[in-house]
Short mmCIF file of C-alpha atoms and ligand atoms in Angstrom, two decimals:
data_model
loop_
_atom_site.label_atom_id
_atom_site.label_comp_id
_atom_site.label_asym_id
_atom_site.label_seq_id
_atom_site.Cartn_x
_atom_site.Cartn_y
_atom_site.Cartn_z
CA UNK A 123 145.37 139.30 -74.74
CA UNK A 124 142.54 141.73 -76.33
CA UNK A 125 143.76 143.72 -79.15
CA UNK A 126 140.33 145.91 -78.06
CA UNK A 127 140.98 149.78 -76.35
CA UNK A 128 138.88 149.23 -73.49
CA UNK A 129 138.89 152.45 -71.06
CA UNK A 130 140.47 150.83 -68.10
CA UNK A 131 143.16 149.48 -70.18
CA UNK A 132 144.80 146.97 -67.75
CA UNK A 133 141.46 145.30 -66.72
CA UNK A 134 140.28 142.14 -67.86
CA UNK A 135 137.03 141.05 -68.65
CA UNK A 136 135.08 137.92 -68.77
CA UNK A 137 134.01 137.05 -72.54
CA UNK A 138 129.99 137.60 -72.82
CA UNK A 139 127.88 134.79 -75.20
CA UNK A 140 125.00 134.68 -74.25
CA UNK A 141 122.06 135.88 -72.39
CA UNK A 142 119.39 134.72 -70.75
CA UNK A 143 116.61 137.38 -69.56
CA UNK A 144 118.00 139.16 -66.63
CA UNK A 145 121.46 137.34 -67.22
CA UNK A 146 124.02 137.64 -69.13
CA UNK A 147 125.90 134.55 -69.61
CA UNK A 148 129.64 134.31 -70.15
CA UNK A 149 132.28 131.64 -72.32
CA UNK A 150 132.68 129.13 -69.10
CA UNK A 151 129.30 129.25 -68.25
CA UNK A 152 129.35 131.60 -65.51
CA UNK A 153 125.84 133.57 -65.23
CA UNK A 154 125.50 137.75 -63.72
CA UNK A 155 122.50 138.85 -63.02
CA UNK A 156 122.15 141.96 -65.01
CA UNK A 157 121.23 144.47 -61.55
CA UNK A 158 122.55 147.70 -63.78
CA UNK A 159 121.38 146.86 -67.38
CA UNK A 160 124.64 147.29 -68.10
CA UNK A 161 124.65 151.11 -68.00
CA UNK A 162 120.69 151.34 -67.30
CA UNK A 163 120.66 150.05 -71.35
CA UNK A 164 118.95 146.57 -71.36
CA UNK A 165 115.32 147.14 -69.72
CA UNK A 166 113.87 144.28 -71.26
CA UNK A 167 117.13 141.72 -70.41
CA UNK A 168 118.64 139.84 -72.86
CA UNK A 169 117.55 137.68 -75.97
CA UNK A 170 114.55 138.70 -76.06
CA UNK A 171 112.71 136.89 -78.85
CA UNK A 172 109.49 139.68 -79.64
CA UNK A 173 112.93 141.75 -80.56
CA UNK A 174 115.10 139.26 -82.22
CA UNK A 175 112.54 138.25 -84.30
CA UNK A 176 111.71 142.24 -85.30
CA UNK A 177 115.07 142.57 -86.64
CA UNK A 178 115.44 138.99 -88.32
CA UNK A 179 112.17 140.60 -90.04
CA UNK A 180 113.82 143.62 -91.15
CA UNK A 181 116.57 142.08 -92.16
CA UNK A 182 115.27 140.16 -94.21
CA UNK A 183 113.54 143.09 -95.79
CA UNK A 184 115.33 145.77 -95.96
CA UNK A 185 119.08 146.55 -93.80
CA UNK A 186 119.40 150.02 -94.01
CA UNK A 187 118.45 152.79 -96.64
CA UNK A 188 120.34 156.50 -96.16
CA UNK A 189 117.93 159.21 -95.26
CA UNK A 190 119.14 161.47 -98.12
CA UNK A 191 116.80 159.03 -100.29
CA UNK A 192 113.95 157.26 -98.07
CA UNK A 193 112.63 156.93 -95.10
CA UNK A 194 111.34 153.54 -93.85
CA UNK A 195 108.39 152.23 -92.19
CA UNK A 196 109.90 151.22 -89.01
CA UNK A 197 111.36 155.29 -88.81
CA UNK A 198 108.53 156.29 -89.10
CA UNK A 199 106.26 154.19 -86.86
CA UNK A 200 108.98 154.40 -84.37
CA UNK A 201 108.01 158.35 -84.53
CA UNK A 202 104.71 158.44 -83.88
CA UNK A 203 105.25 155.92 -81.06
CA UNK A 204 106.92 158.34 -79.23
CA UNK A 205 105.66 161.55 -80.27
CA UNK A 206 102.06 160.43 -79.74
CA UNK A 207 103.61 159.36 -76.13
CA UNK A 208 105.39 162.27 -75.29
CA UNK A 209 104.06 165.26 -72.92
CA UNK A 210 103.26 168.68 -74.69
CA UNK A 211 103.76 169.58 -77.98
CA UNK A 212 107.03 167.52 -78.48
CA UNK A 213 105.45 166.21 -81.86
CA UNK A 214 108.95 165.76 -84.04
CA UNK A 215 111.65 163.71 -83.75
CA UNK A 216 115.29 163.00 -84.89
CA UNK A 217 116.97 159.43 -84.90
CA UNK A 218 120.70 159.22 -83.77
CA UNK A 219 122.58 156.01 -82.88
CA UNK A 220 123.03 157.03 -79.35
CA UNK A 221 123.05 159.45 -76.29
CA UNK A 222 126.18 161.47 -77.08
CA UNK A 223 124.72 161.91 -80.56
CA UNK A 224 121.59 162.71 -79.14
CA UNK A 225 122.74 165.13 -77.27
CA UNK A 226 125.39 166.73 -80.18
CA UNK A 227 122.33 166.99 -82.26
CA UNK A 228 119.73 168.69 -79.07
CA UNK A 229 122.57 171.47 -79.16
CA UNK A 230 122.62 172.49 -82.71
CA UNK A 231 119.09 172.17 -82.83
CA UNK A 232 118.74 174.97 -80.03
CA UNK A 233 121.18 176.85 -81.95
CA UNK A 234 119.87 176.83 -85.18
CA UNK A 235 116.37 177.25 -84.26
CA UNK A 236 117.68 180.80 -82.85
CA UNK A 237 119.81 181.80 -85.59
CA UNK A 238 116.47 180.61 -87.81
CA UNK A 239 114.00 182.89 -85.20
CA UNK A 240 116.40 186.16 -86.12
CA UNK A 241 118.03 185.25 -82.31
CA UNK A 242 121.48 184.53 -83.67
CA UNK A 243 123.56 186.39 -80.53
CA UNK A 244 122.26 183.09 -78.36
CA UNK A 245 124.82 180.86 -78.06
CA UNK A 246 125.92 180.18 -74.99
CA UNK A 247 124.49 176.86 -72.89
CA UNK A 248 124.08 176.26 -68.89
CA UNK A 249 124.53 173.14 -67.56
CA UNK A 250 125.07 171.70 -64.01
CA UNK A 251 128.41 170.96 -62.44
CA UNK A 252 128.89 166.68 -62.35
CA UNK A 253 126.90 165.83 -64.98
CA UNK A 254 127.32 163.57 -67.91
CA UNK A 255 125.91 164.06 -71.37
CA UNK A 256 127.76 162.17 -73.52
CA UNK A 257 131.85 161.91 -74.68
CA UNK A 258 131.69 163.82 -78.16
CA UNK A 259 133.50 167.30 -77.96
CA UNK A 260 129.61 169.33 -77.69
CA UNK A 261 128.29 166.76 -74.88
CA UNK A 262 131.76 167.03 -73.10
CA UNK A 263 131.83 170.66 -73.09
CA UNK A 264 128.38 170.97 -71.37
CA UNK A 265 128.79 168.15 -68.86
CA UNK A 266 130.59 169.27 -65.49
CA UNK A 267 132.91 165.87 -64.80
CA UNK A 268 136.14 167.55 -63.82
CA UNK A 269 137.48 164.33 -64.20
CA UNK A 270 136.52 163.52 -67.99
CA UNK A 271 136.95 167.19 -68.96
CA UNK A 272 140.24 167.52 -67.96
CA UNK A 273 142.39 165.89 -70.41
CA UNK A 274 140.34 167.64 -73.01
CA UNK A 275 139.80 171.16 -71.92
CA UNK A 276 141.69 173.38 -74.25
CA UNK A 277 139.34 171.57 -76.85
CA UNK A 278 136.17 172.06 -75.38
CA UNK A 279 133.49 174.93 -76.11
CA UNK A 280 134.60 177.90 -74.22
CA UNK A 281 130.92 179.09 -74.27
CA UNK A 282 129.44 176.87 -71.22
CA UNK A 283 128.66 177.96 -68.02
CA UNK A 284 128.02 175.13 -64.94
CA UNK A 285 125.68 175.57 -61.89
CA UNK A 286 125.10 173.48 -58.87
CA UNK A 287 123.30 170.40 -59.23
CA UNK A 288 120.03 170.04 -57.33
CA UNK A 289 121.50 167.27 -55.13
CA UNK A 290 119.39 167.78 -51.61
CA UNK A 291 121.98 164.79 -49.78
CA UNK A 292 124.79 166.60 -50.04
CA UNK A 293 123.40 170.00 -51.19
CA UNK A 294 120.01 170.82 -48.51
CA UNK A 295 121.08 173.39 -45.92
CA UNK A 296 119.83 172.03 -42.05
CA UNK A 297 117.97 176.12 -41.88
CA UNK A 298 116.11 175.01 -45.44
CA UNK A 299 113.38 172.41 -46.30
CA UNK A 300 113.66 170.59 -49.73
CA UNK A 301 111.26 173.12 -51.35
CA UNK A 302 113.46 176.10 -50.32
CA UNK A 303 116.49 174.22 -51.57
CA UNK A 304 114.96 173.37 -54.63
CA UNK A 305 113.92 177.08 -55.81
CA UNK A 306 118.13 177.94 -54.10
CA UNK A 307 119.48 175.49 -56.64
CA UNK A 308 116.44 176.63 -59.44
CA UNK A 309 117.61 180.91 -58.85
CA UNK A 310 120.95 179.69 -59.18
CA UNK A 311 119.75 179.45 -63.51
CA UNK A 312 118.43 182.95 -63.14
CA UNK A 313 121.98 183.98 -61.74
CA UNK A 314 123.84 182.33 -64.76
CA UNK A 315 121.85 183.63 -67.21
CA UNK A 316 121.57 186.99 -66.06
CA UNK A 317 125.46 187.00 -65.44
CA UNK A 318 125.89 185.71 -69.38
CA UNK A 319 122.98 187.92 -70.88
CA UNK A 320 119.72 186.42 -71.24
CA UNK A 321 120.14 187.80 -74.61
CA UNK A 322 123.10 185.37 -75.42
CA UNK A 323 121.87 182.09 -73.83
CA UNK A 324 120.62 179.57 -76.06
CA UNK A 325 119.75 176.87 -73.83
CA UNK A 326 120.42 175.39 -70.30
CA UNK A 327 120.59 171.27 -70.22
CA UNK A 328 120.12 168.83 -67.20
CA UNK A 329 118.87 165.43 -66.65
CA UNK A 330 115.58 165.13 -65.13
CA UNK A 331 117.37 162.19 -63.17
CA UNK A 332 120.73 162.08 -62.47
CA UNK A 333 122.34 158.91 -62.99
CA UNK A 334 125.84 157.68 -63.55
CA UNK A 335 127.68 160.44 -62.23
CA UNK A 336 125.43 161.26 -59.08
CA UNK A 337 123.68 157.60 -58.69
CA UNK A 338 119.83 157.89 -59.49
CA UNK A 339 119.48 161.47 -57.94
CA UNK A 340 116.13 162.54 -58.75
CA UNK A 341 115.82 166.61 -58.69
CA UNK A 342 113.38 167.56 -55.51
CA UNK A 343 109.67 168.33 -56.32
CA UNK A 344 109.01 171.80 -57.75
CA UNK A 345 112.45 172.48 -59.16
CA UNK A 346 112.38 171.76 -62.81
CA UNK A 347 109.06 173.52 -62.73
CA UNK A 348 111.33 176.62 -61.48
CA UNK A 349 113.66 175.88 -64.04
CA UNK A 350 110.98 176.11 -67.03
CA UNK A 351 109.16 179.16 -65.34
CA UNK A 352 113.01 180.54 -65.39
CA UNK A 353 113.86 179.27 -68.94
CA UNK A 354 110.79 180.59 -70.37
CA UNK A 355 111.08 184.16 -68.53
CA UNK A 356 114.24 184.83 -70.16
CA UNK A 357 113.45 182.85 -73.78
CA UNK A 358 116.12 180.16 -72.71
CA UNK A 359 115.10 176.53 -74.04
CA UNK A 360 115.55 173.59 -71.89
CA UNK A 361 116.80 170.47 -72.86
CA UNK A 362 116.27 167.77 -70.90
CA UNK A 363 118.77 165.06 -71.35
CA UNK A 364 116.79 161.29 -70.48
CA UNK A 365 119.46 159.43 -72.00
CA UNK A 366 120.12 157.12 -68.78
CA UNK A 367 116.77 157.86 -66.83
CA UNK A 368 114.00 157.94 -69.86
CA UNK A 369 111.93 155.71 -71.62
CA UNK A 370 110.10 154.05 -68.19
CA UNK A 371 113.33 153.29 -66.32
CA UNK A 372 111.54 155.63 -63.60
CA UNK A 373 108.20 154.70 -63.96
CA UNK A 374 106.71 156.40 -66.66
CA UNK A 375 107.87 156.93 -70.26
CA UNK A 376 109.48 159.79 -69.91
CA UNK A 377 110.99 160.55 -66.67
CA UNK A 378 109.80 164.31 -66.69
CA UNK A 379 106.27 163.66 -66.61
CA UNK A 380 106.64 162.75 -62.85
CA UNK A 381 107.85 166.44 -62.43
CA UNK A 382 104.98 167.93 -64.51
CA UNK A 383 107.63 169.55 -66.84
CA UNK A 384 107.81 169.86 -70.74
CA UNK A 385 111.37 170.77 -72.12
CA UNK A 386 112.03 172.19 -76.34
CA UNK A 387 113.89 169.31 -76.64
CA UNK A 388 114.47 165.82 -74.65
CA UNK A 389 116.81 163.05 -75.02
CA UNK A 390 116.90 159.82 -74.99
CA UNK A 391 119.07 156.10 -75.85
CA UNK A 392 120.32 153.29 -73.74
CA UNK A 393 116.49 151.99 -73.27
CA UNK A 394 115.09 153.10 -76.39
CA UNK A 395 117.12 150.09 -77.98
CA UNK A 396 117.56 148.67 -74.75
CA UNK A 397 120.76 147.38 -76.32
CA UNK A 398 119.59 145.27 -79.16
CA UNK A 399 120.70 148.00 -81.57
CA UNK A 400 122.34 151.22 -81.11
CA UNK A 401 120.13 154.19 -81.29
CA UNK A 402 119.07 157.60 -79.73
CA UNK A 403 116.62 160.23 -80.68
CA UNK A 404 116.20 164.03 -80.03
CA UNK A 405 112.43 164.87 -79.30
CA UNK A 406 111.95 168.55 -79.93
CA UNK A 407 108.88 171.11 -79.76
CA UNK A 408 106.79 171.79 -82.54
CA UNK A 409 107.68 175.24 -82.02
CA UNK A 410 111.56 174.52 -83.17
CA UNK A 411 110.85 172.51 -85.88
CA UNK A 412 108.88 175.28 -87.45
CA UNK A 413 111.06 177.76 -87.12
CA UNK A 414 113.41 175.79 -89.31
CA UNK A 415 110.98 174.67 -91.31
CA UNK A 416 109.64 177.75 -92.10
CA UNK A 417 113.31 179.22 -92.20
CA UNK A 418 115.98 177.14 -94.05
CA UNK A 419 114.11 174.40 -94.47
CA UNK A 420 117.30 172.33 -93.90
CA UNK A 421 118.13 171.35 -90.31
CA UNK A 422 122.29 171.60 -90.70
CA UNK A 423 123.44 168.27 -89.28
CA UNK A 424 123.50 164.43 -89.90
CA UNK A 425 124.25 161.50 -89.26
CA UNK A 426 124.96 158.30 -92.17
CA UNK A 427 122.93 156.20 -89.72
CA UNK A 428 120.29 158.30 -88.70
CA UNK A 429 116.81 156.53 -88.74
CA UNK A 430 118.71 152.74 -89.18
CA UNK A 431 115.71 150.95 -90.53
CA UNK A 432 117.35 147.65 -88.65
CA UNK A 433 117.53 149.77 -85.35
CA UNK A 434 113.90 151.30 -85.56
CA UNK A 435 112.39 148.13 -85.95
CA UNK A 436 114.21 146.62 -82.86
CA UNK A 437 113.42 149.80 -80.78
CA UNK A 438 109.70 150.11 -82.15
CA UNK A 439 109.51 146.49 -81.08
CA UNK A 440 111.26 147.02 -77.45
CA UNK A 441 108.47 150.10 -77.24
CA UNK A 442 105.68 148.27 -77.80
CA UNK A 443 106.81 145.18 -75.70
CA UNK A 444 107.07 147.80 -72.53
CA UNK A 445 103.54 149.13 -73.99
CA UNK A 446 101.82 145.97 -74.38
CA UNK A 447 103.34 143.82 -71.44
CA UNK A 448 102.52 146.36 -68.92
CA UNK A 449 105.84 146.68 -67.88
CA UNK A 450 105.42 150.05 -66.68
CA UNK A 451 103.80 149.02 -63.74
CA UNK A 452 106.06 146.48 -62.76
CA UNK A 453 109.21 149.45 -62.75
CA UNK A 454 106.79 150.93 -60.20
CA UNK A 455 105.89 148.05 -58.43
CA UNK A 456 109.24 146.20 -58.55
CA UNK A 457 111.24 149.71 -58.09
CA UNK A 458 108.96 150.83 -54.82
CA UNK A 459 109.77 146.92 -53.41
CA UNK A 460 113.76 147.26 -54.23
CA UNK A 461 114.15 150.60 -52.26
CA UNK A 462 112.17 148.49 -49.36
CA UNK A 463 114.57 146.19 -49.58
CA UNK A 464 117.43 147.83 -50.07
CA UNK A 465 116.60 150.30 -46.99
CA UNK A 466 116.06 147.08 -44.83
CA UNK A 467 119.47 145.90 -45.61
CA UNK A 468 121.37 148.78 -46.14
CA UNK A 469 119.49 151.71 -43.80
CA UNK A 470 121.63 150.42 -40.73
CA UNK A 471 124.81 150.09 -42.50
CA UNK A 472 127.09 152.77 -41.00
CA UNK A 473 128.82 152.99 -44.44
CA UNK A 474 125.65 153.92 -46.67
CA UNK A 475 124.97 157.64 -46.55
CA UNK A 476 121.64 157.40 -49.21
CA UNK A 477 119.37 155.24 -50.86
CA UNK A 478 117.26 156.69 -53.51
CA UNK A 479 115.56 156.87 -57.06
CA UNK A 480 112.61 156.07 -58.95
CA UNK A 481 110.84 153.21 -60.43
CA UNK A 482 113.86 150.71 -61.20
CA UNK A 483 116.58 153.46 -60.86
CA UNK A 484 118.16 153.31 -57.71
CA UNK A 485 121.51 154.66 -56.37
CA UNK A 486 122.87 153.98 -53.21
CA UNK A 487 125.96 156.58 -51.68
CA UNK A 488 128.89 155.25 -49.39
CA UNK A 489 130.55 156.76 -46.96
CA UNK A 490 133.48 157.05 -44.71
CA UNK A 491 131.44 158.50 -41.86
CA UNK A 492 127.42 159.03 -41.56
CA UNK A 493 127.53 161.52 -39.39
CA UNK A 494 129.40 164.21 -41.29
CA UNK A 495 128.65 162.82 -44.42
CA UNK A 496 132.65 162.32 -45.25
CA UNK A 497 133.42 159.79 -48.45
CA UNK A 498 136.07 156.94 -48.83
CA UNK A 499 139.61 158.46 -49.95
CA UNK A 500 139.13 157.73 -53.57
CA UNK A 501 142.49 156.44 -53.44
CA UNK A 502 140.87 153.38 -52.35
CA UNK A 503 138.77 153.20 -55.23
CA UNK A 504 135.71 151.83 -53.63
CA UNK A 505 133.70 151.69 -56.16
CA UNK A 506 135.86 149.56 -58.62
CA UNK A 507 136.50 147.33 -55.57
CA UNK A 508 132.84 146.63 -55.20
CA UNK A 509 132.34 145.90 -58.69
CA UNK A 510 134.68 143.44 -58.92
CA UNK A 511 133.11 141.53 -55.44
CA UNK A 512 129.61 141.64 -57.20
CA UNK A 513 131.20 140.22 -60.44
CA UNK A 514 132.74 137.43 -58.68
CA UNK A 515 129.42 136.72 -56.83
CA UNK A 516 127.99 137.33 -60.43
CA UNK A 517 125.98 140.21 -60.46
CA UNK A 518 126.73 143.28 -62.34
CA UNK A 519 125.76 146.59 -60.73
CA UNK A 520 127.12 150.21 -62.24
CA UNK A 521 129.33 151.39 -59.21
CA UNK A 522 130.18 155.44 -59.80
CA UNK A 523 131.79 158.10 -58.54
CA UNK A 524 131.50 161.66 -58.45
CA UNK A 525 133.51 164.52 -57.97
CA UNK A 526 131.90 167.99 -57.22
CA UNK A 527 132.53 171.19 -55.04
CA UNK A 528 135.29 169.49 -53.06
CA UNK A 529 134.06 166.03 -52.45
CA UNK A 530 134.18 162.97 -54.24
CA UNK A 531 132.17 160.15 -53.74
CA UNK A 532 131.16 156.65 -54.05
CA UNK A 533 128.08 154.77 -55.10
CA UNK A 534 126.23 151.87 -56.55
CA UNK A 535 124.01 152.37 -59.32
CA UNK A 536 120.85 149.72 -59.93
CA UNK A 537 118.96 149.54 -63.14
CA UNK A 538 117.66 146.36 -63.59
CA UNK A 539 115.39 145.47 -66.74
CA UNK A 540 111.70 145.67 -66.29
CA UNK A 541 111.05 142.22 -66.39
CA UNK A 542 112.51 142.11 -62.74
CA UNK A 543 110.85 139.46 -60.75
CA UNK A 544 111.21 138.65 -56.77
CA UNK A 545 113.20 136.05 -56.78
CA UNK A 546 115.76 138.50 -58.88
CA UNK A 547 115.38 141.23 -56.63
CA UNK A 548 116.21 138.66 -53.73
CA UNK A 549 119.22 137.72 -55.67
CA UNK A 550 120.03 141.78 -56.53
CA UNK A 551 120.06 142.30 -52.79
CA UNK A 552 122.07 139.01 -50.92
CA UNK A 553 124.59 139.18 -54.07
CA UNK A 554 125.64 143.19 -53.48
CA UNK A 555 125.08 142.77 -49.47
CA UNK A 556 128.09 140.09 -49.85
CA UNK A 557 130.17 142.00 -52.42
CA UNK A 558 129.56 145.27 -50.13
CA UNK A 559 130.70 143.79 -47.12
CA UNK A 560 133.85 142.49 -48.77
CA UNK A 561 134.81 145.76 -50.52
CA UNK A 562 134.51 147.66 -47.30
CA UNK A 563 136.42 144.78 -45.16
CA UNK A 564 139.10 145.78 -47.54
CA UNK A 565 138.71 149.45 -47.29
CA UNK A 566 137.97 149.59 -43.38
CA UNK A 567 140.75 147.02 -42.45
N1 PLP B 662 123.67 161.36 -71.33
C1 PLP B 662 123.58 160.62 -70.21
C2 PLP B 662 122.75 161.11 -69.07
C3 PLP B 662 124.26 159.40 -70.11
O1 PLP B 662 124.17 158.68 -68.99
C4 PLP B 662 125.02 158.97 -71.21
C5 PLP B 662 125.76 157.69 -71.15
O2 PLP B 662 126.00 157.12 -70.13
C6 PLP B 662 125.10 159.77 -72.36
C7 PLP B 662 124.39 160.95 -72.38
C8 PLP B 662 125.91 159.35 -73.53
O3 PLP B 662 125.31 158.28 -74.19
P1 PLP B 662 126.15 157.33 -75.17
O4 PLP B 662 127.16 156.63 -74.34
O5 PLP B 662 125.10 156.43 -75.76
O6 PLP B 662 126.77 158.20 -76.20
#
């Protein structure tokens, strides 16, 4: 019995050893094909030996060094990889050790930069109801998961308001077309922060791409444009939160390039590392980093791992491997060929509602009916039923569910690493087609 605090306490897993690249390989042998990177963490699959042998080299150098008295040449090639990659003037950055931390640190950032500016009555956020930013107390309080909040809510930060998510399945009216229902959900911003004072809002946070709580739910073309013309008419900075669907998952480096958008500050983990070590990192505008800068001096916050030595190497070398291998262009090619796929399977299946996504980040929605739209009484737990099929058939894929404005729902969430081949893809697709079909055998009985 595992003396581990797993979240589903009462589940049991197989023990991982090793890994293979797309598969991860258990004690008896068994192999999964890794369809979800785990949580959309391991783009470049598993024991990969351009990484392993970056951090044998560090190690062998130097561990770890605390920022209070160095910095380290991994650090600090790690940060003009990014920043020299990155659209706009998002020219600084800040190493974390992951997404929630990422996210902690994107929130004092905003606030400090406007107590620094001679702003300090902003301090109230906007986020989007169902989202996920991360489990510490600050990323809790501005993500919109009724479910996770609610054990926690007389703890959380009373100073967050939640709007709609731009979600055009479930959200597009039949009397709108997806531009209309993009600058709807966009306005809805304006609403919030004129109802708070635009004087007293310090920033409003989404992800570009919505994934584990929605299922790769990209935002429709032209609103995050509306949200930065809205952000910037009312001196509101965005954060944009790429934790899950950043560094090429969708296709290109940073996922809000494909909606011509710059936020003050972006986030990003799971495939900076892509899972060899932890780590996350706040990108923010050069405009915030001056105003501190020029202010304090001192950003107030930290971290005793921030900019690991050991975990800049492995993600500088997990950059340049996506860089250098041209793997970009296979999340396109590969992602564009696994909706095909997926829509020939699936498109007929009375049960699936939606397929969508970008580049290798793909969600697909069940249902109870197509027609209306209706989801599977969670009761039945759908989701954790087809997880446990796929596992069995050995393939892991991210199944999620999501609770917002009265529905909840069910879906499957793909993220496989960018080394994805055909043959995988073939495998992705017969593996969940089987599992699917048994986890709604049991539900539809
Ligand atoms: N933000 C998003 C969009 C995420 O998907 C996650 C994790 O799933 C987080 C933040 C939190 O990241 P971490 O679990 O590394 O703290």
């Amino acid at each position: 019995m595992t003396k581990i605090l797993h979240r589903q306490i009462h589940q049991q897993y197989p023990v991982a050893a090793g890994g293979d690249g797309p598969y991860v390989i258990d004690r008896e042998g068994q192999r999964y094909l890794d369809a979800s990177g785990g949580a959309a963490v391991s783009c470049l699959g598993h024991s990969h030996a351009r990484v392993i042998e970056a951090i044998k080299g560090q190690l062998d150098k130097l561990a770890y060094a605390h920022t209070s008295f160095f910095t380290s040449e991994p650090s600090e090639e790690l940060a003009e990889h990014l920043t020299s990659r990155a659209p706009g003037e998002l020219n600084h950055v800040y190493f974390v050790s992951g997404g929630s931390e990422a996210n902690e640190t994107a929130l004092k950032l905003a606030r400090q930069y406007f107590v620094e500016a001679g702003q300090p009555r902003r301090s109230n956020f906007i986020a989007r109801r169902q989202s996920y930013h991360g489990n510490t107390l600050g990323a809790l309080s501005v993500g919109g998961n009724p479910g996770r909040r609610a054990v926690y809510d007389p703890i959380l930060m009373k100073n967050v308001t939640h709007i709609g998510p731009c979600y055009a399945y479930r959200g597009q009216r039949n009397d709108e077309d997806e531009a209309a229902y993009g600058r709807r959900m966009a306005d809805e911003l304006e609403e919030a922060i004129l109802a708070t004072g635009p004087e007293t809002v310090a920033a409003f946070i989404c992800e570009p791409v919505v994934g584990a709580t929605l299922g790769a739910v990209p935002a429709v073309r032209g609103y995050l444009q509306r949200v930065r013309e809205i952000c910037d008419r009312y001196g509101v900075l965005l954060i944009l939160d790429e934790v899950m669907c950043g560094m090429g998952r969708t296709g290109t480096l940073f996922a809000c390039e494909q909606d011509g958008v710059v936020p003050d500050l972006l986030t990003c983990a799971k495939g900076l590392g892509a899972g060899y070590q932890p780590i996350g990192a706040v990108l923010l505008s050069r405009r915030i980093f001056d105003t501190i800068a020029g202010g304090s001096g001192a950003f107030q916050h930290g971290f005793t791992y921030i900019g690991h030595a050991t975990a800049c190497a492995a993600s500088l070398a997990v950059q340049r491997t996506i860089e250098e291998d041209g793997l970009l262009a296979n999340v396109k090619s590969q992602g564009e060929a696994l909706q095909q796929a997926l829509k020939a399977r699936f498109g007929n299946n009375p049960h699936v509602g939606d397929i969508r996504g970008r580049g290798l980040f793909r969600g697909i929605e069940l249902v109870a009916d197509r027609g209306t739209k209706e989801p599977f009484d969670p009761t039945l737990k759908l989701n954790a039923r087809i997880k446990k099929e796929a596992m069995a058939r050995g393939l892991m894929c991210y199944p999620g569910g999501g609770t917002v404005d009265g529905w909840r729902g069910d879906h499957i969430l793909l993220a496989p690493p960018y080394i994805l081949e055909e043959a995988h893809r073939e495998e992705i697709v017969e593996k969940l087609d089987a599992a699917l079909s048994a986890a709604l055998e049991q539900v539809t009985a």
